[in-house]
């Protein structure tokens, strides 16, 4: 497992295995592994211009023998702190471009807030795309979705019984911890920022060890010796499953007796 991290705004290079020839045999006990990557196998009589036309047909052959295995399953070793789900943002013009009532509201504009990035599909109050693009993930996490296996032949494909292609999705393991999400004040009522309506004029933003004093119309800081105070809501660790990949076949004739594994992990997210 690698400890290096990169932001979502940077494309993740994946390992790419390419095999090309007129006759391709993946023999018994042979394994081709490209976790979360791409395996492309092309049986062609013309390597310079393979499968140029759908009408091409010759004696090219690609065989996945009994006992062979191609593995592009996603990584399942990534460990992530729960606190990463709390994303600190600053509510300025770009973030409030779709919230006209808040854009020039001194009680909201320029304030810091925390969003739960697990709820990004529900957030209408602020555009947080620029912040999400800066979230850093390890290589193992970025390769946690299943990869692609492409099998092409101008002749035949023989996917023998006992051969396996694994395109299963991987997983990300979150450790127990705290998730902090800001709330907005609407006439004394508290609304989670993920539930906030951009067409409502809110009175204040509160986060962590803060509370809204309706009588004086101020946000107050609260001192607390309680463990975890101001950190948000404690969340038990969980596993987040990722999507399986794809197995694509293009050929003039096929014998399909092998096994495709496309497992996924069920989790709360």
mmCIF file of C-alpha atoms in Angstrom:
data_model
loop_
_atom_site.group_PDB
_atom_site.id
_atom_site.type_symbol
_atom_site.label_atom_id
_atom_site.label_comp_id
_atom_site.label_asym_id
_atom_site.label_seq_id
_atom_site.Cartn_x
_atom_site.Cartn_y
_atom_site.Cartn_z
ATOM 1 C CA UNK A 1 0.000 0.000 0.000
ATOM 2 C CA UNK A 2 1.235 3.458 -0.888
ATOM 3 C CA UNK A 3 1.060 6.425 1.512
ATOM 4 C CA UNK A 4 1.258 8.989 -1.273
ATOM 5 C CA UNK A 5 -1.854 11.063 -1.862
ATOM 6 C CA UNK A 6 -3.188 13.202 -4.686
ATOM 7 C CA UNK A 7 -6.134 15.553 -5.087
ATOM 8 C CA UNK A 8 -9.220 14.508 -7.017
ATOM 9 C CA UNK A 9 -8.455 17.254 -9.534
ATOM 10 C CA UNK A 10 -5.458 15.200 -10.702
ATOM 11 C CA UNK A 11 -6.266 12.250 -12.947
ATOM 12 C CA UNK A 12 -5.119 8.918 -11.551
ATOM 13 C CA UNK A 13 -2.845 6.937 -13.902
ATOM 14 C CA UNK A 14 -3.756 3.247 -13.967
ATOM 15 C CA UNK A 15 -1.657 0.242 -14.874
ATOM 16 C CA UNK A 16 -2.279 -0.892 -18.439
ATOM 17 C CA UNK A 17 -1.472 -4.381 -19.742
ATOM 18 C CA UNK A 18 -1.679 -4.849 -23.508
ATOM 19 C CA UNK A 19 -1.247 -8.166 -25.307
ATOM 20 C CA UNK A 20 -1.445 -8.406 -29.104
ATOM 21 C CA UNK A 21 -0.795 -11.253 -31.526
ATOM 22 C CA UNK A 22 -2.463 -13.569 -33.980
ATOM 23 C CA UNK A 23 -2.668 -16.358 -31.397
ATOM 24 C CA UNK A 24 -2.907 -15.563 -27.692
ATOM 25 C CA UNK A 25 -2.974 -18.228 -24.985
ATOM 26 C CA UNK A 26 -3.334 -17.420 -21.303
ATOM 27 C CA UNK A 27 -2.271 -20.796 -19.968
ATOM 28 C CA UNK A 28 -3.301 -22.841 -16.961
ATOM 29 C CA UNK A 29 -2.221 -21.194 -13.653
ATOM 30 C CA UNK A 30 -1.213 -17.993 -15.493
ATOM 31 C CA UNK A 31 -2.390 -14.748 -13.880
ATOM 32 C CA UNK A 32 -2.516 -11.229 -15.311
ATOM 33 C CA UNK A 33 -3.004 -8.657 -12.560
ATOM 34 C CA UNK A 34 -3.758 -4.954 -12.919
ATOM 35 C CA UNK A 35 -5.697 -3.904 -9.792
ATOM 36 C CA UNK A 36 -8.151 -1.183 -10.750
ATOM 37 C CA UNK A 37 -6.419 -0.972 -14.135
ATOM 38 C CA UNK A 38 -6.917 -2.103 -17.708
ATOM 39 C CA UNK A 39 -6.066 -5.366 -19.463
ATOM 40 C CA UNK A 40 -6.451 -5.290 -23.243
ATOM 41 C CA UNK A 41 -5.924 -8.412 -25.343
ATOM 42 C CA UNK A 42 -6.222 -8.305 -29.139
ATOM 43 C CA UNK A 43 -5.942 -11.354 -31.407
ATOM 44 C CA UNK A 44 -5.312 -9.956 -34.881
ATOM 45 C CA UNK A 45 -3.656 -10.856 -38.156
ATOM 46 C CA UNK A 46 -2.756 -7.187 -38.722
ATOM 47 C CA UNK A 47 -1.204 -5.615 -35.589
ATOM 48 C CA UNK A 48 -0.751 -2.329 -37.423
ATOM 49 C CA UNK A 49 -4.483 -2.002 -37.988
ATOM 50 C CA UNK A 50 -6.297 -4.439 -35.669
ATOM 51 C CA UNK A 51 -10.035 -4.984 -36.049
ATOM 52 C CA UNK A 52 -10.288 -2.158 -38.550
ATOM 53 C CA UNK A 53 -13.674 -3.365 -39.722
ATOM 54 C CA UNK A 54 -16.529 -5.300 -38.162
ATOM 55 C CA UNK A 55 -16.443 -7.612 -41.176
ATOM 56 C CA UNK A 56 -12.835 -8.718 -40.544
ATOM 57 C CA UNK A 57 -12.719 -12.482 -39.981
ATOM 58 C CA UNK A 58 -9.685 -14.767 -40.017
ATOM 59 C CA UNK A 59 -8.091 -17.568 -37.998
ATOM 60 C CA UNK A 60 -6.884 -15.328 -35.143
ATOM 61 C CA UNK A 61 -7.538 -16.928 -31.776
ATOM 62 C CA UNK A 62 -7.574 -15.872 -28.127
ATOM 63 C CA UNK A 63 -7.868 -18.551 -25.446
ATOM 64 C CA UNK A 64 -8.240 -18.158 -21.694
ATOM 65 C CA UNK A 65 -7.367 -21.672 -20.586
ATOM 66 C CA UNK A 66 -8.771 -23.592 -17.634
ATOM 67 C CA UNK A 67 -7.063 -22.279 -14.494
ATOM 68 C CA UNK A 68 -6.029 -18.928 -15.964
ATOM 69 C CA UNK A 69 -7.021 -15.693 -14.267
ATOM 70 C CA UNK A 70 -7.231 -12.008 -15.163
ATOM 71 C CA UNK A 71 -7.586 -9.724 -12.128
ATOM 72 C CA UNK A 72 -8.517 -6.043 -12.407
ATOM 73 C CA UNK A 73 -10.468 -5.973 -9.135
ATOM 74 C CA UNK A 74 -10.386 -2.746 -7.174
ATOM 75 C CA UNK A 75 -8.081 -2.246 -4.201
ATOM 76 C CA UNK A 76 -9.560 -2.880 -0.754
ATOM 77 C CA UNK A 77 -6.701 -1.808 1.510
ATOM 78 C CA UNK A 78 -7.294 1.969 1.794
ATOM 79 C CA UNK A 79 -7.666 3.230 5.389
ATOM 80 C CA UNK A 80 -9.245 6.667 5.873
ATOM 81 C CA UNK A 81 -9.860 8.811 8.950
ATOM 82 C CA UNK A 82 -13.546 9.584 9.515
ATOM 83 C CA UNK A 83 -12.694 13.275 9.991
ATOM 84 C CA UNK A 84 -11.877 13.623 6.290
ATOM 85 C CA UNK A 85 -15.618 13.667 5.659
ATOM 86 C CA UNK A 86 -15.712 17.089 7.351
ATOM 87 C CA UNK A 87 -14.733 19.632 4.717
ATOM 88 C CA UNK A 88 -14.096 23.219 5.762
ATOM 89 C CA UNK A 89 -15.311 25.801 3.259
ATOM 90 C CA UNK A 90 -15.576 29.573 3.121
ATOM 91 C CA UNK A 91 -18.864 31.012 1.939
ATOM 92 C CA UNK A 92 -17.898 33.609 -0.655
ATOM 93 C CA UNK A 93 -19.128 34.659 -4.078
ATOM 94 C CA UNK A 94 -18.286 31.472 -5.968
ATOM 95 C CA UNK A 95 -19.762 29.254 -3.285
ATOM 96 C CA UNK A 96 -22.944 31.344 -3.022
ATOM 97 C CA UNK A 97 -23.468 31.957 -6.735
ATOM 98 C CA UNK A 98 -26.699 29.930 -6.658
ATOM 99 C CA UNK A 99 -27.890 31.453 -3.370
ATOM 100 C CA UNK A 100 -28.765 35.066 -4.255
ATOM 101 C CA UNK A 101 -30.261 35.840 -0.839
ATOM 102 C CA UNK A 102 -27.018 34.938 0.932
ATOM 103 C CA UNK A 103 -24.536 36.411 -1.531
ATOM 104 C CA UNK A 104 -24.602 39.886 0.008
ATOM 105 C CA UNK A 105 -25.721 38.878 3.505
ATOM 106 C CA UNK A 106 -23.057 39.900 6.012
ATOM 107 C CA UNK A 107 -24.265 37.203 8.428
ATOM 108 C CA UNK A 108 -23.450 34.471 5.900
ATOM 109 C CA UNK A 109 -20.981 35.709 3.299
ATOM 110 C CA UNK A 110 -17.361 35.244 4.344
ATOM 111 C CA UNK A 111 -18.229 32.821 7.132
ATOM 112 C CA UNK A 112 -16.500 29.464 7.479
ATOM 113 C CA UNK A 113 -18.634 26.348 7.464
ATOM 114 C CA UNK A 114 -18.229 22.584 7.519
ATOM 115 C CA UNK A 115 -19.962 20.197 5.163
ATOM 116 C CA UNK A 116 -20.220 16.418 5.277
ATOM 117 C CA UNK A 117 -18.842 15.348 1.898
ATOM 118 C CA UNK A 118 -20.937 12.173 2.056
ATOM 119 C CA UNK A 119 -23.969 14.451 1.503
ATOM 120 C CA UNK A 120 -22.618 16.403 -1.455
ATOM 121 C CA UNK A 121 -25.484 15.286 -3.724
ATOM 122 C CA UNK A 122 -27.942 16.923 -1.314
ATOM 123 C CA UNK A 123 -26.189 20.275 -0.877
ATOM 124 C CA UNK A 124 -27.938 23.055 -2.791
ATOM 125 C CA UNK A 125 -27.029 25.941 -0.525
ATOM 126 C CA UNK A 126 -23.419 26.284 -1.681
ATOM 127 C CA UNK A 127 -21.288 25.203 -4.610
ATOM 128 C CA UNK A 128 -18.432 23.248 -3.027
ATOM 129 C CA UNK A 129 -17.032 21.674 -6.207
ATOM 130 C CA UNK A 130 -13.735 23.597 -5.965
ATOM 131 C CA UNK A 131 -13.172 22.284 -2.438
ATOM 132 C CA UNK A 132 -14.092 18.715 -3.374
ATOM 133 C CA UNK A 133 -11.529 18.795 -6.178
ATOM 134 C CA UNK A 134 -8.816 19.381 -3.560
ATOM 135 C CA UNK A 135 -9.691 16.362 -1.413
ATOM 136 C CA UNK A 136 -6.631 14.117 -1.304
ATOM 137 C CA UNK A 137 -6.838 10.342 -1.556
ATOM 138 C CA UNK A 138 -4.247 7.599 -1.463
ATOM 139 C CA UNK A 139 -3.399 5.551 -4.549
ATOM 140 C CA UNK A 140 -5.149 2.532 -3.048
ATOM 141 C CA UNK A 141 -8.358 4.532 -2.655
ATOM 142 C CA UNK A 142 -8.133 6.016 -6.128
ATOM 143 C CA UNK A 143 -7.780 2.499 -7.544
ATOM 144 C CA UNK A 144 -10.588 1.012 -5.448
ATOM 145 C CA UNK A 145 -13.131 0.747 -8.277
ATOM 146 C CA UNK A 146 -12.929 -2.329 -10.512
ATOM 147 C CA UNK A 147 -11.010 -1.938 -13.770
ATOM 148 C CA UNK A 148 -11.611 -3.004 -17.364
ATOM 149 C CA UNK A 149 -10.856 -6.163 -19.318
ATOM 150 C CA UNK A 150 -11.109 -5.823 -23.100
ATOM 151 C CA UNK A 151 -10.908 -9.009 -25.157
ATOM 152 C CA UNK A 152 -10.962 -8.606 -28.963
ATOM 153 C CA UNK A 153 -10.411 -11.198 -31.703
ATOM 154 C CA UNK A 154 -10.751 -11.128 -35.470
ATOM 155 C CA UNK A 155 -11.391 -14.871 -35.244
ATOM 156 C CA UNK A 156 -12.481 -16.668 -32.089
ATOM 157 C CA UNK A 157 -12.443 -16.278 -28.319
ATOM 158 C CA UNK A 158 -12.394 -19.400 -26.143
ATOM 159 C CA UNK A 159 -13.163 -18.549 -22.512
ATOM 160 C CA UNK A 160 -12.755 -22.013 -21.087
ATOM 161 C CA UNK A 161 -14.472 -23.491 -18.067
ATOM 162 C CA UNK A 162 -12.235 -22.933 -15.039
ATOM 163 C CA UNK A 163 -10.854 -19.641 -16.359
ATOM 164 C CA UNK A 164 -11.660 -16.492 -14.352
ATOM 165 C CA UNK A 165 -11.948 -12.777 -14.993
ATOM 166 C CA UNK A 166 -12.263 -10.700 -11.797
ATOM 167 C CA UNK A 167 -13.667 -7.183 -12.176
ATOM 168 C CA UNK A 168 -14.920 -6.881 -8.585
ATOM 169 C CA UNK A 169 -15.199 -3.521 -6.897
ATOM 170 C CA UNK A 170 -12.868 -2.807 -3.989
ATOM 171 C CA UNK A 171 -13.536 -0.894 -0.799
ATOM 172 C CA UNK A 172 -12.419 1.979 1.412
ATOM 173 C CA UNK A 173 -12.203 1.383 5.165
ATOM 174 C CA UNK A 174 -13.165 4.332 7.375
ATOM 175 C CA UNK A 175 -11.928 4.404 10.961
ATOM 176 C CA UNK A 176 -14.291 5.498 13.737
ATOM 177 C CA UNK A 177 -14.230 9.231 14.375
ATOM 178 C CA UNK A 178 -16.156 12.489 14.226
ATOM 179 C CA UNK A 179 -17.950 14.265 11.400
ATOM 180 C CA UNK A 180 -18.676 17.964 11.791
ATOM 181 C CA UNK A 181 -21.420 19.633 9.776
ATOM 182 C CA UNK A 182 -22.432 23.264 10.187
ATOM 183 C CA UNK A 183 -25.976 24.390 10.778
ATOM 184 C CA UNK A 184 -27.795 27.471 9.599
ATOM 185 C CA UNK A 185 -30.176 29.474 11.749
ATOM 186 C CA UNK A 186 -33.657 30.182 10.380
ATOM 187 C CA UNK A 187 -35.847 32.119 12.840
ATOM 188 C CA UNK A 188 -34.293 30.265 15.747
ATOM 189 C CA UNK A 189 -34.525 26.894 14.045
ATOM 190 C CA UNK A 190 -31.371 24.975 13.149
ATOM 191 C CA UNK A 191 -31.019 23.486 9.668
ATOM 192 C CA UNK A 192 -28.145 21.247 8.585
ATOM 193 C CA UNK A 193 -26.251 22.833 5.699
ATOM 194 C CA UNK A 194 -26.975 19.752 3.561
ATOM 195 C CA UNK A 195 -30.713 20.468 4.015
ATOM 196 C CA UNK A 196 -30.511 24.243 3.602
ATOM 197 C CA UNK A 197 -32.665 25.937 0.977
ATOM 198 C CA UNK A 198 -30.799 28.552 -1.113
ATOM 199 C CA UNK A 199 -34.051 30.538 -1.329
ATOM 200 C CA UNK A 200 -34.285 31.066 2.427
ATOM 201 C CA UNK A 201 -32.614 34.031 4.112
ATOM 202 C CA UNK A 202 -30.672 32.546 7.047
ATOM 203 C CA UNK A 203 -29.572 34.423 10.152
ATOM 204 C CA UNK A 204 -26.245 32.800 11.004
ATOM 205 C CA UNK A 205 -23.852 29.872 10.553
ATOM 206 C CA UNK A 206 -22.919 27.803 13.583
ATOM 207 C CA UNK A 207 -20.293 25.074 13.861
ATOM 208 C CA UNK A 208 -18.790 22.943 16.619
ATOM 209 C CA UNK A 209 -18.772 24.623 20.054
ATOM 210 C CA UNK A 210 -21.185 27.384 19.037
ATOM 211 C CA UNK A 211 -24.825 28.156 19.653
ATOM 212 C CA UNK A 212 -27.234 30.806 18.438
ATOM 213 C CA UNK A 213 -28.604 33.254 21.024
ATOM 214 C CA UNK A 214 -31.953 34.249 19.563
ATOM 215 C CA UNK A 215 -32.576 36.987 22.103
ATOM 216 C CA UNK A 216 -29.389 38.867 21.270
ATOM 217 C CA UNK A 217 -29.092 37.610 17.690
ATOM 218 C CA UNK A 218 -25.505 36.488 18.170
ATOM 219 C CA UNK A 219 -23.474 33.296 17.848
ATOM 220 C CA UNK A 220 -21.880 32.301 21.150
ATOM 221 C CA UNK A 221 -18.808 30.159 21.786
ATOM 222 C CA UNK A 222 -19.326 27.376 24.333
ATOM 223 C CA UNK A 223 -16.608 25.975 26.554
ATOM 224 C CA UNK A 224 -16.918 22.251 27.261
ATOM 225 C CA UNK A 225 -14.698 19.626 28.854
ATOM 226 C CA UNK A 226 -16.702 16.795 27.302
ATOM 227 C CA UNK A 227 -14.588 14.453 25.179
ATOM 228 C CA UNK A 228 -15.339 15.090 21.526
ATOM 229 C CA UNK A 229 -17.114 18.377 22.186
ATOM 230 C CA UNK A 230 -16.984 20.627 19.136
ATOM 231 C CA UNK A 231 -15.823 17.802 16.905
ATOM 232 C CA UNK A 232 -19.267 16.940 15.595
ATOM 233 C CA UNK A 233 -21.114 13.631 15.594
ATOM 234 C CA UNK A 234 -19.311 10.406 16.441
ATOM 235 C CA UNK A 235 -19.576 7.867 13.622
ATOM 236 C CA UNK A 236 -18.643 4.214 13.964
ATOM 237 C CA UNK A 237 -16.157 2.981 11.405
ATOM 238 C CA UNK A 238 -17.552 1.385 8.276
ATOM 239 C CA UNK A 239 -16.612 0.020 4.874
ATOM 240 C CA UNK A 240 -17.551 1.893 1.695
ATOM 241 C CA UNK A 241 -17.860 -0.413 -1.301
ATOM 242 C CA UNK A 242 -16.856 0.692 -4.794
ATOM 243 C CA UNK A 243 -18.256 -0.134 -8.227
ATOM 244 C CA UNK A 244 -17.283 -3.258 -10.128
ATOM 245 C CA UNK A 245 -15.572 -2.817 -13.496
ATOM 246 C CA UNK A 246 -16.385 -4.116 -16.977
ATOM 247 C CA UNK A 247 -15.575 -7.109 -19.192
ATOM 248 C CA UNK A 248 -15.873 -6.307 -22.901
ATOM 249 C CA UNK A 249 -15.681 -8.904 -25.672
ATOM 250 C CA UNK A 250 -15.640 -8.294 -29.412
ATOM 251 C CA UNK A 251 -15.217 -11.307 -31.680
ATOM 252 C CA UNK A 252 -16.698 -13.226 -34.588
ATOM 253 C CA UNK A 253 -17.196 -16.432 -32.575
ATOM 254 C CA UNK A 254 -17.028 -17.301 -28.889
ATOM 255 C CA UNK A 255 -17.128 -20.233 -26.528
ATOM 256 C CA UNK A 256 -18.025 -18.935 -23.079
ATOM 257 C CA UNK A 257 -17.549 -21.381 -20.236
ATOM 258 C CA UNK A 258 -15.440 -19.352 -17.797
ATOM 259 C CA UNK A 259 -16.417 -17.360 -14.745
ATOM 260 C CA UNK A 260 -16.733 -13.599 -14.426
ATOM 261 C CA UNK A 261 -16.446 -12.353 -10.834
ATOM 262 C CA UNK A 262 -18.067 -8.954 -10.279
ATOM 263 C CA UNK A 263 -18.544 -8.802 -6.517
ATOM 264 C CA UNK A 264 -19.207 -5.570 -4.668
ATOM 265 C CA UNK A 265 -19.139 -4.679 -0.978
ATOM 266 C CA UNK A 266 -22.387 -3.438 0.561
ATOM 267 C CA UNK A 267 -21.979 -0.545 2.957
ATOM 268 C CA UNK A 268 -23.871 2.484 4.273
ATOM 269 C CA UNK A 269 -22.493 4.686 1.466
#
